[in-house]
PDB file of C-alpha atoms in Angstrom:
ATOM      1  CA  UNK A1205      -1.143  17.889   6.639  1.00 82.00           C
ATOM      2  CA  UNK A1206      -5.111  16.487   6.515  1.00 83.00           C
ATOM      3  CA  UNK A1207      -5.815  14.454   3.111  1.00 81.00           C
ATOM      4  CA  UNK A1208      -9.005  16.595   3.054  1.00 80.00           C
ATOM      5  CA  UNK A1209      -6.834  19.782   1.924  1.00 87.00           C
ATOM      6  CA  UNK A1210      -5.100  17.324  -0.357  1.00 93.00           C
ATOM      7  CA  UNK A1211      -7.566  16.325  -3.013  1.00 91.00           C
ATOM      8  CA  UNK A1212      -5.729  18.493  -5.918  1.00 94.00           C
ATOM      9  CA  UNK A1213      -2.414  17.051  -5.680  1.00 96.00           C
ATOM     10  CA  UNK A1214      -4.015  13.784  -5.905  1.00 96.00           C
ATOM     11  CA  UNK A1215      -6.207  14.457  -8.640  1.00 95.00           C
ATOM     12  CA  UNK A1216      -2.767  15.374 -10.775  1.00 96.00           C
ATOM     13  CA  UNK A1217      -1.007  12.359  -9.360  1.00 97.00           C
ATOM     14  CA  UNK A1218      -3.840  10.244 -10.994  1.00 97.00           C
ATOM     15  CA  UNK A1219      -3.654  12.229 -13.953  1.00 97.00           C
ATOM     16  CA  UNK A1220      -0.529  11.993 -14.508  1.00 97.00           C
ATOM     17  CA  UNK A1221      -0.625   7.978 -14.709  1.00 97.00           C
ATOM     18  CA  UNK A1222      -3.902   7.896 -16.600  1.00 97.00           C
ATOM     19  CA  UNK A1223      -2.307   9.981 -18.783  1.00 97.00           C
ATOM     20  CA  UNK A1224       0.380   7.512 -19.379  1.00 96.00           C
ATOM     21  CA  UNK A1225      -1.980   4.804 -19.760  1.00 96.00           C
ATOM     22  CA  UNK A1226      -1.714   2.819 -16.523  1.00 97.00           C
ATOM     23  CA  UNK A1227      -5.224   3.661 -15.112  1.00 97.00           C
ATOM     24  CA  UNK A1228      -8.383   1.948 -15.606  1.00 97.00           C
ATOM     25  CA  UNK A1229     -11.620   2.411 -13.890  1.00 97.00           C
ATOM     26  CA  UNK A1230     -13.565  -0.301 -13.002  1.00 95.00           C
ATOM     27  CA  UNK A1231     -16.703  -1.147 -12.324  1.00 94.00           C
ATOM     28  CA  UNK A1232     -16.198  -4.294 -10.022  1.00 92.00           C
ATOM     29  CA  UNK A1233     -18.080  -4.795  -6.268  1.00 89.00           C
ATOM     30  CA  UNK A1234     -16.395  -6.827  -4.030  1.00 88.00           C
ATOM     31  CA  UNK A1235     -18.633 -10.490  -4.522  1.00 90.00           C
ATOM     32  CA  UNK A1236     -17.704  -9.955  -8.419  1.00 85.00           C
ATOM     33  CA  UNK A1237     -14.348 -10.223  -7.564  1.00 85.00           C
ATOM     34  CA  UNK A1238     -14.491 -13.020  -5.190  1.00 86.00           C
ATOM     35  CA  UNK A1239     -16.479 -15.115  -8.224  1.00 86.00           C
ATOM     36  CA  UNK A1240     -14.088 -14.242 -10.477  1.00 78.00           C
ATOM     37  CA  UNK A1241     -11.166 -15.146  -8.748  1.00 76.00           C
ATOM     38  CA  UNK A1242     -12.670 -18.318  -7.625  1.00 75.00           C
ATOM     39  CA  UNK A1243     -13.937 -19.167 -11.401  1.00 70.00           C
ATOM     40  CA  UNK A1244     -12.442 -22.436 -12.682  1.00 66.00           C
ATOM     41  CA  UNK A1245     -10.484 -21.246 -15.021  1.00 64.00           C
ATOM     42  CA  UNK A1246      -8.920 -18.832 -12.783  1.00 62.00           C
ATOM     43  CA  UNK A1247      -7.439 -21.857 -10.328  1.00 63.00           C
ATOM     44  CA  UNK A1248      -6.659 -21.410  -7.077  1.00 73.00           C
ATOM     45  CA  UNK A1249      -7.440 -17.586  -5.547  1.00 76.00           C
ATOM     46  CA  UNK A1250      -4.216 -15.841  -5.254  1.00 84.00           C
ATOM     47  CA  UNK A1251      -3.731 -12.894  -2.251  1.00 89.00           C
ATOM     48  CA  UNK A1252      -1.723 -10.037  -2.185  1.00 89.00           C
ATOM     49  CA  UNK A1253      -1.240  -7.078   0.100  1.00 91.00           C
ATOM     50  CA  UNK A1254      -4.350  -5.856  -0.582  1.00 91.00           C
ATOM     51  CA  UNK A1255      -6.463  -9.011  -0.028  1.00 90.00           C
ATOM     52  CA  UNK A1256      -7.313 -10.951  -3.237  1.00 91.00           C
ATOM     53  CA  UNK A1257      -5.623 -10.357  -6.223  1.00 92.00           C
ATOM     54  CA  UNK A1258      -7.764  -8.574  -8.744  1.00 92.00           C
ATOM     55  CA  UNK A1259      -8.555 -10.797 -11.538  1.00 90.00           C
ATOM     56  CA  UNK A1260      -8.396  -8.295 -14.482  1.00 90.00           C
ATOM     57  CA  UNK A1261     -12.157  -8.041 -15.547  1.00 91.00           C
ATOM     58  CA  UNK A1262     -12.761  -4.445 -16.043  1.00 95.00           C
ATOM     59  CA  UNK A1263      -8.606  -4.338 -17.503  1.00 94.00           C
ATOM     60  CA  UNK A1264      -9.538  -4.580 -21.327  1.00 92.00           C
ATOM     61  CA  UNK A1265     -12.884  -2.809 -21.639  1.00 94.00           C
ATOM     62  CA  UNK A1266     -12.373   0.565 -23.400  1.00 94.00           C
ATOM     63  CA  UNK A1267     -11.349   3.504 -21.818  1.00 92.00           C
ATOM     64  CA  UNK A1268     -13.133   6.394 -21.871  1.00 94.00           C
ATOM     65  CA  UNK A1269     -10.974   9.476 -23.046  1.00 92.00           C
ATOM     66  CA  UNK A1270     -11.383  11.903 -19.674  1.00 95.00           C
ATOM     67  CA  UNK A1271     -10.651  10.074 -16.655  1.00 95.00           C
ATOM     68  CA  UNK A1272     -13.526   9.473 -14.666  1.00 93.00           C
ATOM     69  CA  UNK A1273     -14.163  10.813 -11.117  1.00 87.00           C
ATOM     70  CA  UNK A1274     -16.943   8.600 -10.096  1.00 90.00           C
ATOM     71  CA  UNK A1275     -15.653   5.049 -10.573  1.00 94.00           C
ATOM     72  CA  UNK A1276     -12.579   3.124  -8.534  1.00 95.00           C
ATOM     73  CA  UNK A1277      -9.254   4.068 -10.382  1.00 97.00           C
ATOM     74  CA  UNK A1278      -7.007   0.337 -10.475  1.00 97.00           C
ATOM     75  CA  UNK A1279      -3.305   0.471 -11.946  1.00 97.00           C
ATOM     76  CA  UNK A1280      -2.671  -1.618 -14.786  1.00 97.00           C
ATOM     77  CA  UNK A1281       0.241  -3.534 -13.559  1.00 97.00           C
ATOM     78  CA  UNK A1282       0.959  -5.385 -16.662  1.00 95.00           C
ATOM     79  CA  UNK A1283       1.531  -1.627 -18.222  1.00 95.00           C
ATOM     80  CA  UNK A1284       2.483  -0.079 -14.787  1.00 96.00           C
ATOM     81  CA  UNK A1285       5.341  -3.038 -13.463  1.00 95.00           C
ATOM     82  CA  UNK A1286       9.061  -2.462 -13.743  1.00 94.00           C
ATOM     83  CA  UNK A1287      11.888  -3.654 -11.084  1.00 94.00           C
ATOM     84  CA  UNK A1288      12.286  -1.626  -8.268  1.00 95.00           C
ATOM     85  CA  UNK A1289      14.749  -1.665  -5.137  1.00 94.00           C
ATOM     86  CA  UNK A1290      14.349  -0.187  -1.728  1.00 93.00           C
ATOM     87  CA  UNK A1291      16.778   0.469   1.168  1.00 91.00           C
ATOM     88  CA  UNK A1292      15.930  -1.262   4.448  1.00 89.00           C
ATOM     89  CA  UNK A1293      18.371  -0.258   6.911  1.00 80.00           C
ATOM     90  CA  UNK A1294      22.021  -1.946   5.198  1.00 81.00           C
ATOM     91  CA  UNK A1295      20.065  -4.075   3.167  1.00 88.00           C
ATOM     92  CA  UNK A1296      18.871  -3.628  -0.518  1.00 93.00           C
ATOM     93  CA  UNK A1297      15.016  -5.073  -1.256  1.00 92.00           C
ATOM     94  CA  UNK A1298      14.329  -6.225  -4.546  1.00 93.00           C
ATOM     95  CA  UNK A1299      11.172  -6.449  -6.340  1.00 94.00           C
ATOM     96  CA  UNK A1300      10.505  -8.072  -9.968  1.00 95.00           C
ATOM     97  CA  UNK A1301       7.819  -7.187 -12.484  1.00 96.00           C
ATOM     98  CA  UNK A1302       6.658 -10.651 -11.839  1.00 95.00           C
ATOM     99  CA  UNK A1303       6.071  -9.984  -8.690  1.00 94.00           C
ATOM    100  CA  UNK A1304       4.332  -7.208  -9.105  1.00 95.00           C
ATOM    101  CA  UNK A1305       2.088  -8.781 -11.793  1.00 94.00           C
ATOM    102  CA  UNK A1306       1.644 -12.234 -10.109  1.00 92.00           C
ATOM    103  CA  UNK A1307       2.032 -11.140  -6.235  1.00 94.00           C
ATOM    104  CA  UNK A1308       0.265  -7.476  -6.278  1.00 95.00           C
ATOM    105  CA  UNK A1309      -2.005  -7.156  -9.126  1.00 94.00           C
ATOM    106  CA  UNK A1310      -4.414  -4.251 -10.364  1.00 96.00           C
ATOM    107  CA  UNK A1311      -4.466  -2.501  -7.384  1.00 96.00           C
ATOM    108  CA  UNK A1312      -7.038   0.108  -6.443  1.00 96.00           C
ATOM    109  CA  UNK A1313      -5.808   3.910  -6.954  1.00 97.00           C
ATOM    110  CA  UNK A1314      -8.455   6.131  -6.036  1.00 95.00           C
ATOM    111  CA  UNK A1315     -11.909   4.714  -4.278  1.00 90.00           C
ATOM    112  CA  UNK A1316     -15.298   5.581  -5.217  1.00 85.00           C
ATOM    113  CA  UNK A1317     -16.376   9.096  -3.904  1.00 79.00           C
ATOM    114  CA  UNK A1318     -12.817   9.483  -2.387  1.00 80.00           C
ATOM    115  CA  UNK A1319     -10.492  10.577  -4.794  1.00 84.00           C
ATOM    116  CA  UNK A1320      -7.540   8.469  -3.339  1.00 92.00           C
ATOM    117  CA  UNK A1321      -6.216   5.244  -1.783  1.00 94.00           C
ATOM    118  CA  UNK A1322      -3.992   4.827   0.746  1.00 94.00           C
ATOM    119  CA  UNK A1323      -1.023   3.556  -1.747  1.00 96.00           C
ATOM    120  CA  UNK A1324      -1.394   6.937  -3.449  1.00 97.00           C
ATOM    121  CA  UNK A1325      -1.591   9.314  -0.671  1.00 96.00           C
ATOM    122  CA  UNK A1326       0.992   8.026   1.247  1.00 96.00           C
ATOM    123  CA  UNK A1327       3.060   8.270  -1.450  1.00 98.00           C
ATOM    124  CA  UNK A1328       2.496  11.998  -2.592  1.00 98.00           C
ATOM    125  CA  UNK A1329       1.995  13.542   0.745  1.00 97.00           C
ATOM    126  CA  UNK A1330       5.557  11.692   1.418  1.00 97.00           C
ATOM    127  CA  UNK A1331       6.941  13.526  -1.232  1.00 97.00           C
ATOM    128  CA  UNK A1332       5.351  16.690  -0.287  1.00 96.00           C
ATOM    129  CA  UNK A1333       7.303  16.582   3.463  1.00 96.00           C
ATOM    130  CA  UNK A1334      10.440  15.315   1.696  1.00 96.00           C
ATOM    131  CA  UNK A1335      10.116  12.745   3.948  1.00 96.00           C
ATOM    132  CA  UNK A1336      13.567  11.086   4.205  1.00 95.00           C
ATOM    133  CA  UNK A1337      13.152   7.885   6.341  1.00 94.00           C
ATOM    134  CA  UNK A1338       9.923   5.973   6.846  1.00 94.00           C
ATOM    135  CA  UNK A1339       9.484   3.501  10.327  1.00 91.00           C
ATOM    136  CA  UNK A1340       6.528   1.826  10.190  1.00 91.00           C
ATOM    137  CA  UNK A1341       5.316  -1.865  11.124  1.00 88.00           C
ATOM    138  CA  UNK A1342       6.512  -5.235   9.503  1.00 88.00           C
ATOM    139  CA  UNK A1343       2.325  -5.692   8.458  1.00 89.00           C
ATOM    140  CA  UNK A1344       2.724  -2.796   5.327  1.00 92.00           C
ATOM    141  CA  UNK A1345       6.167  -4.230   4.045  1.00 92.00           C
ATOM    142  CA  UNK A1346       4.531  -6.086   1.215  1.00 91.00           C
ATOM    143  CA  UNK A1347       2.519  -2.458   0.348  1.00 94.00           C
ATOM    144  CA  UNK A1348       6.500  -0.686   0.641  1.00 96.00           C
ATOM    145  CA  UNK A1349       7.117  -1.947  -2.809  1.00 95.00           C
ATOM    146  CA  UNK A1350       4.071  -0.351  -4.214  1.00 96.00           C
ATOM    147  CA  UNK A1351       4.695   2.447  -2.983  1.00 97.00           C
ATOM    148  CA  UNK A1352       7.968   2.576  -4.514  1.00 97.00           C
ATOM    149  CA  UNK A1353       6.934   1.379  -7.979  1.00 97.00           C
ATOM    150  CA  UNK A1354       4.002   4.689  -7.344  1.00 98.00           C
ATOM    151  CA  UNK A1355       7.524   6.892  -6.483  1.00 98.00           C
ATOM    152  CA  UNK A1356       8.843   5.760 -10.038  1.00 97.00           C
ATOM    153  CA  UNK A1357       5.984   5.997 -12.141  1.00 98.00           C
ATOM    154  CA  UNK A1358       5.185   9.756 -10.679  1.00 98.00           C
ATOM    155  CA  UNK A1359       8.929  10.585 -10.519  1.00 97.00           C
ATOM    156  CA  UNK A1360       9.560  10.631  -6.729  1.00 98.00           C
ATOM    157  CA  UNK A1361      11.970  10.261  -4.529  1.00 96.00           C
ATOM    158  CA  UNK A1362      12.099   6.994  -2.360  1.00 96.00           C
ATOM    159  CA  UNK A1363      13.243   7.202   1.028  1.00 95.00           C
ATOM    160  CA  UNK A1364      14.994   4.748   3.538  1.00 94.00           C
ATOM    161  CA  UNK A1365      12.517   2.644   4.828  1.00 94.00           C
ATOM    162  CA  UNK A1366      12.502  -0.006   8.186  1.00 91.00           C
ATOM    163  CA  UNK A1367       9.962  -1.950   9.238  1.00 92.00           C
ATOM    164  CA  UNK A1368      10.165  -2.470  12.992  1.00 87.00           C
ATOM    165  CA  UNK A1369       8.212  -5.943  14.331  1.00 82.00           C
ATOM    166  CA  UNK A1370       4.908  -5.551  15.590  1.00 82.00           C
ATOM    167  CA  UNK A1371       3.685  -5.847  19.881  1.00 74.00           C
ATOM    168  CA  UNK A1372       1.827  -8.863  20.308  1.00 67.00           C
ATOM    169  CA  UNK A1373      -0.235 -10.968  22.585  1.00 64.00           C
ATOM    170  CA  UNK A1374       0.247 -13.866  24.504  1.00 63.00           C
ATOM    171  CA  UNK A1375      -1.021 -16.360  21.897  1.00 64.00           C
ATOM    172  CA  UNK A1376       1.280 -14.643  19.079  1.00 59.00           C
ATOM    173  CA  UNK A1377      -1.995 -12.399  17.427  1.00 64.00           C
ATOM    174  CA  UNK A1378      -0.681  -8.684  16.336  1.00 62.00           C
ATOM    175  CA  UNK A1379      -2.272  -6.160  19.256  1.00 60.00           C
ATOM    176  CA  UNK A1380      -4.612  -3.925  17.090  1.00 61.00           C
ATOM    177  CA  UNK A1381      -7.196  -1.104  18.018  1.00 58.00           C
ATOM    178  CA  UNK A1382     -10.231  -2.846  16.257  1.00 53.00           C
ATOM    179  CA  UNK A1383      -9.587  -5.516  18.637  1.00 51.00           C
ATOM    180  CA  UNK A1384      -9.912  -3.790  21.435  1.00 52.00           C
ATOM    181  CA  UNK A1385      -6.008  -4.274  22.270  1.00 55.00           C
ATOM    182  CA  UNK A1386      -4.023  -2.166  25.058  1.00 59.00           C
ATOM    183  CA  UNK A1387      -2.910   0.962  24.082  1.00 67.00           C
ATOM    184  CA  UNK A1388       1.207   1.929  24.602  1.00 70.00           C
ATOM    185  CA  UNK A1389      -0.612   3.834  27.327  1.00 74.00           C
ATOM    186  CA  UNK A1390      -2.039   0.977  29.458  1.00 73.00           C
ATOM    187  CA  UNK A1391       2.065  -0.545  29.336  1.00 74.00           C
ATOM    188  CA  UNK A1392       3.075   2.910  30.533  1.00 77.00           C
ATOM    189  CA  UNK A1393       0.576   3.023  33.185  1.00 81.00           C
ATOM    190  CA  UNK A1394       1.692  -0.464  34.317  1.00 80.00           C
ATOM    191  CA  UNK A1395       5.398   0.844  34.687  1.00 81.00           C
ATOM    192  CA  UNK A1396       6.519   0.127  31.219  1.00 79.00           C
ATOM    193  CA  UNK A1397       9.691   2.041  30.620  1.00 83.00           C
ATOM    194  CA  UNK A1398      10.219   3.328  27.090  1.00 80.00           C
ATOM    195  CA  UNK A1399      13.180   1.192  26.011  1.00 80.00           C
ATOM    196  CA  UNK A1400      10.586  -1.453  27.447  1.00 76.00           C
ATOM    197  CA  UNK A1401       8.009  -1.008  24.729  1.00 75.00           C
ATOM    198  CA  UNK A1402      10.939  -0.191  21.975  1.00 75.00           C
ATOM    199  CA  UNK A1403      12.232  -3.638  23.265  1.00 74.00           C
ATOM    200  CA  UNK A1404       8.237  -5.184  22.565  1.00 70.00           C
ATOM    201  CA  UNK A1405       8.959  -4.490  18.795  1.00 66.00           C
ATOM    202  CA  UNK A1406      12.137  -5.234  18.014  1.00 67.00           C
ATOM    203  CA  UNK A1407      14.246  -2.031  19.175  1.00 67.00           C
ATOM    204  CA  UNK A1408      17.070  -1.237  21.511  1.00 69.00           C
ATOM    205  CA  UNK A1409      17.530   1.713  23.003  1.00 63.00           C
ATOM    206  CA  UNK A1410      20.846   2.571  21.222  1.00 60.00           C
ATOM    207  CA  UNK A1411      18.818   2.004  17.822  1.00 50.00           C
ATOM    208  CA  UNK A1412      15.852   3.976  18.994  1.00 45.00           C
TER     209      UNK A1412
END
């Protein structure tokens, strides 16, 4: 499945919640929202799992009635926010609208000139591969509870989800590709058995 074949379910994902009235566009560059957030009245610059929390300027301005295309897409989450619950492994994770409002924010939906955001494609293409069980790194478990609240709002199913810990360096820093870290590969090539580099994040062999 490429995301370039996927622009049409997209497209009705969006229109579904700007139909509903949780969409927005907004007209926003990134130093706009760093002043705003950093504005007096604002107090002290809150972050979320997308970076800085979206302060709400473009929120109240008048929609227009299609939705547009050519502008960033952001959720309202003061319309969009209602208490959601995950299953991680044998444990239930709960998330409030408050935290959703206060800890997540306006989130971006669909970029400028793309027609998506991750937080929406994962979601629908997830749904589209009845996707059952999702394994992915501790880094995007704050961005697991949007993409649950996305599952309710367009009436999909959630699946399991765990959140395995992440490889890391000598001095503690996550091992990532823009850093130029070692690949699983260069392990491997060093003799690294499997249940060695399951054992690097968090995994026994039994589990894995």
């Amino acid at each position: 499945m490429r995301q370039s074949d996927r622009a049409p379910a997209y497209r009705a994902a969006l229109q579904q919640l700007w139909d509903n009235g949780l969409l927005y566009p907004c007209t926003c560059n990134r130093r706009d929202i760093e002043a705003a957030a950093s504005a007096p009245q604002e107090g002290v610059p809150h972050f979320g799992p997308d970076g800085l929390i979206y302060p709400g300027t473009c929120r109240h301005k008048p929609r227009p009635a299609a939705m547009p295309m050519d502008l960033p897409l952001r959720l309202d989450m003061e319309r969009a926010a209602i208490a959601t619950c995950f299953v991680e492994q044998d444990r239930h994770v709960y998330t409030s609208v408050q935290d959703y409002i206060t800890g997540v924010g306006d989130i971006i939906l669909s970029r400028r000139g793309m027609g998506t955001s991750y937080h929406l494609s994962v979601v629908v293409d997830d749904a589209e591969q009845e996707i059952t069980l999702v394994t992915r790194g501790a880094d995007l478990f704050d961005a697991t509870a949007i993409h649950v609240l996305l599952q309710h709002l367009l009436d999909l199913p959630t699946p399991a989800y765990h959140h395995h810990d992440l490889i890391r360096d000598e001095s503690g820093k996550r091992l990532a590709k823009r850093d130029d870290a070692r690949a699983i590969a260069a392990y491997r090539a060093e003799g690294a058995t499997p249940a060695q580099v399951f054992a690097m994040i968090g995994i026994t062999p039994s589990a894995a």
